XYZ file of C-alpha atoms in Angstrom:
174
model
C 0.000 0.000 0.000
C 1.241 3.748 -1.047
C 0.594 4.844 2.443
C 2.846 2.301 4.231
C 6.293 3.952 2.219
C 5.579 7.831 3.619
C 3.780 8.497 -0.550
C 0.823 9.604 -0.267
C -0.908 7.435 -2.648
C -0.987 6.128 -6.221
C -0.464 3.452 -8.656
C 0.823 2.743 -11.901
C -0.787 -0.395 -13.869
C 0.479 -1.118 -17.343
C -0.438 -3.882 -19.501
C 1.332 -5.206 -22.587
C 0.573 -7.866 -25.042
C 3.211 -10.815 -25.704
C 4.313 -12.247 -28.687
C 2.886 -15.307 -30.143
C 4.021 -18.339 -32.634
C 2.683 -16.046 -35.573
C 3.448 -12.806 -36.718
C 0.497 -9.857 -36.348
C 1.141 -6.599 -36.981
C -1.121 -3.408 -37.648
C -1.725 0.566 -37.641
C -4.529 2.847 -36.930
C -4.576 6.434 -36.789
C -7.021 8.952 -35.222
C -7.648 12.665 -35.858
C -9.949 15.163 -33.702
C -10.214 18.212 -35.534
C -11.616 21.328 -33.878
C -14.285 21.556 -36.556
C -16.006 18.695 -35.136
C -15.727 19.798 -31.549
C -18.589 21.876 -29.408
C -17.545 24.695 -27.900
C -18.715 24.942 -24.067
C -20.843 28.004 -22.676
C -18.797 31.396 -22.088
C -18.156 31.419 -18.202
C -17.475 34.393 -15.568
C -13.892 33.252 -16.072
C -13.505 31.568 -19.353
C -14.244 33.081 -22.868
C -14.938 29.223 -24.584
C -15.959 29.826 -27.700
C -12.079 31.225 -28.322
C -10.703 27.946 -27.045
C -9.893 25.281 -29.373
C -8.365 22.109 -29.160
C -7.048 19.695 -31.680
C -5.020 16.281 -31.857
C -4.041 13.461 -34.145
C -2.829 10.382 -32.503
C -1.456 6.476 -34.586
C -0.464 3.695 -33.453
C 1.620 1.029 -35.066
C 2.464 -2.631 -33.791
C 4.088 -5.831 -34.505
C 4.607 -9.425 -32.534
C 5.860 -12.632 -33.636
C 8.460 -15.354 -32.755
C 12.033 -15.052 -32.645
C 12.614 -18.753 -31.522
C 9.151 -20.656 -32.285
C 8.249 -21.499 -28.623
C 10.810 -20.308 -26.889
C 11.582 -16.266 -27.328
C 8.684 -14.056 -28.796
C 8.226 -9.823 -29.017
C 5.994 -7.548 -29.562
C 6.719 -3.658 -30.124
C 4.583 -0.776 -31.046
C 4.960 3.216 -31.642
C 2.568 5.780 -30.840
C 2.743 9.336 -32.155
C 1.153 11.749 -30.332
C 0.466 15.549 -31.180
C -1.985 18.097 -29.722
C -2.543 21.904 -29.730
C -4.833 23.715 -27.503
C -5.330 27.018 -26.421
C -7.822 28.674 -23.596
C -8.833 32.051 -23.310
C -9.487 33.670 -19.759
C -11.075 36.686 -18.410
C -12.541 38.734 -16.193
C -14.883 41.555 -15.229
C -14.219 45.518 -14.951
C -15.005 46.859 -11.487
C -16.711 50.302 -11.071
C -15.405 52.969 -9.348
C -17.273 51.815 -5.474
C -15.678 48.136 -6.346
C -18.864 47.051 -7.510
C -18.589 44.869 -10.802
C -19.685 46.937 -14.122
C -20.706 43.889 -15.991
C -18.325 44.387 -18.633
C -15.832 41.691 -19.408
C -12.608 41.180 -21.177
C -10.311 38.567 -22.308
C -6.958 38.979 -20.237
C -5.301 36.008 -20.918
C -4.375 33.577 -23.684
C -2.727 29.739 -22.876
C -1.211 27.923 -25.824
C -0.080 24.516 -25.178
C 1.813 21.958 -27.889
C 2.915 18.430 -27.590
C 4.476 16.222 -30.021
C 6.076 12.928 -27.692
C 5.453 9.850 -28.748
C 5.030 6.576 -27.076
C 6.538 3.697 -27.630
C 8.086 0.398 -25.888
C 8.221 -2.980 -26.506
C 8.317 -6.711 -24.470
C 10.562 -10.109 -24.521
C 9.617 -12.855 -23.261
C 11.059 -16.313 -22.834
C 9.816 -19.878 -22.090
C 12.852 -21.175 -20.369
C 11.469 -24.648 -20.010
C 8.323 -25.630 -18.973
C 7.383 -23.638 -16.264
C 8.986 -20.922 -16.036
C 8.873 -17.903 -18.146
C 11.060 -14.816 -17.853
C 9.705 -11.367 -19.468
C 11.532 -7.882 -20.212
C 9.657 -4.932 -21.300
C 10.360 -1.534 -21.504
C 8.434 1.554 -22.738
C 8.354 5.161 -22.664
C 6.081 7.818 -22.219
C 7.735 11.082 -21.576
C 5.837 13.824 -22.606
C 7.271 17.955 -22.838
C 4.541 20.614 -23.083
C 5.176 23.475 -24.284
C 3.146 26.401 -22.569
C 3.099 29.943 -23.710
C 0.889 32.406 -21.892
C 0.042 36.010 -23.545
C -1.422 39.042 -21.659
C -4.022 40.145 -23.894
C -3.556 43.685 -22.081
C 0.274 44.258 -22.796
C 1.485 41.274 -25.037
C 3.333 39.785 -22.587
C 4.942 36.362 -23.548
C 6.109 33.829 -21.213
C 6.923 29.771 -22.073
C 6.759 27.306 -19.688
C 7.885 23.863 -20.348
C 6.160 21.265 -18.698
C 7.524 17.474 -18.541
C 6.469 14.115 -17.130
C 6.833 10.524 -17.399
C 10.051 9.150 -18.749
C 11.400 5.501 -19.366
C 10.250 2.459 -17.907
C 11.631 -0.974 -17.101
C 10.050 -4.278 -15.889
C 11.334 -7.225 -15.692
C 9.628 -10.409 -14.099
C 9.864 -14.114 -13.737
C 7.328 -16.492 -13.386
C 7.809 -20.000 -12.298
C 6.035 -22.687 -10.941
């Protein structure tokens, strides 16, 4: 449990597909353009309907033998990109601090990433029994953040980054 090692909580479950006796393989790619999106209600603190979002997303995979009972893999590669942007703002405030009613956008947020994922798995039948596996993936991902004051034109970037690389290896035997 997260709370016995002083974290405060969390966990990470990943699963992965193994390799077989016969080769598969395939692709797929997905697009959501910003077109076919619906923008949400203008709020007290969000002007929506100058937000968009966008992202196109493929995947491609392959498995098979490397020694017919024995050794197999399976790999894939995921490209990733997305834009977004969301537009804030607020409300003027008359001269006894009371609010006028009139609003305007005061800040734009721009973000942009292009990571892709990608990894792959061993595994091994030893002998009957026991099975030893090896797999590996990573899913770093850098965001790029610029935020513009609609007031001055004021830049400022901010890169965010998380995840990274991954290794698990595990043996099974009985």
């Amino acid at each position: 449990q997260a709370e016995f090692g002083r974290n405060t909580g969390g966990a990470v479950i990943a699963l992965t597909r193994s390799g077989s006796n016969t080769f598969h393989g395939g692709f797929n790619v997905y697009y959501e353009p910003d077109a076919l999106r619906n923008d949400s209600p203008d709020t007290y603190a969000a002007n929506n309907s100058k937000d968009y979002r966008e992202k196109v997303e493929g995947n491609i995979w392959a498995s098979g033998p490397i020694i017919k009972d024995r050794l197999f893999f399976f790999g894939f590669f995921n490209p990733r990109y997305s834009n977004s942007g969301d537009t804030t703002r607020s409300q003027g405030i008359n001269g006894d601090g009371s609010p006028n009613g009139v609003f305007a956008d005061t800040q734009r947020t721009t973000q942009r990433s292009n990571n892709p994922f990608f990894g792959g798995k061993l595994d091994l039948n030893l002998f009957d029994g026991h099975r030893v596996e090896a797999t590996y993936f990573n899913d770093s991902d850098k965001n790029r953040v610029q935020i513009t004051s609609l007031s001055s034109g004021a830049v400022s970037e901010v890169n965010e980054a998380r995840g990274g690389e991954n290794y698990i290896f595990k043996y099974t035997g009985s």
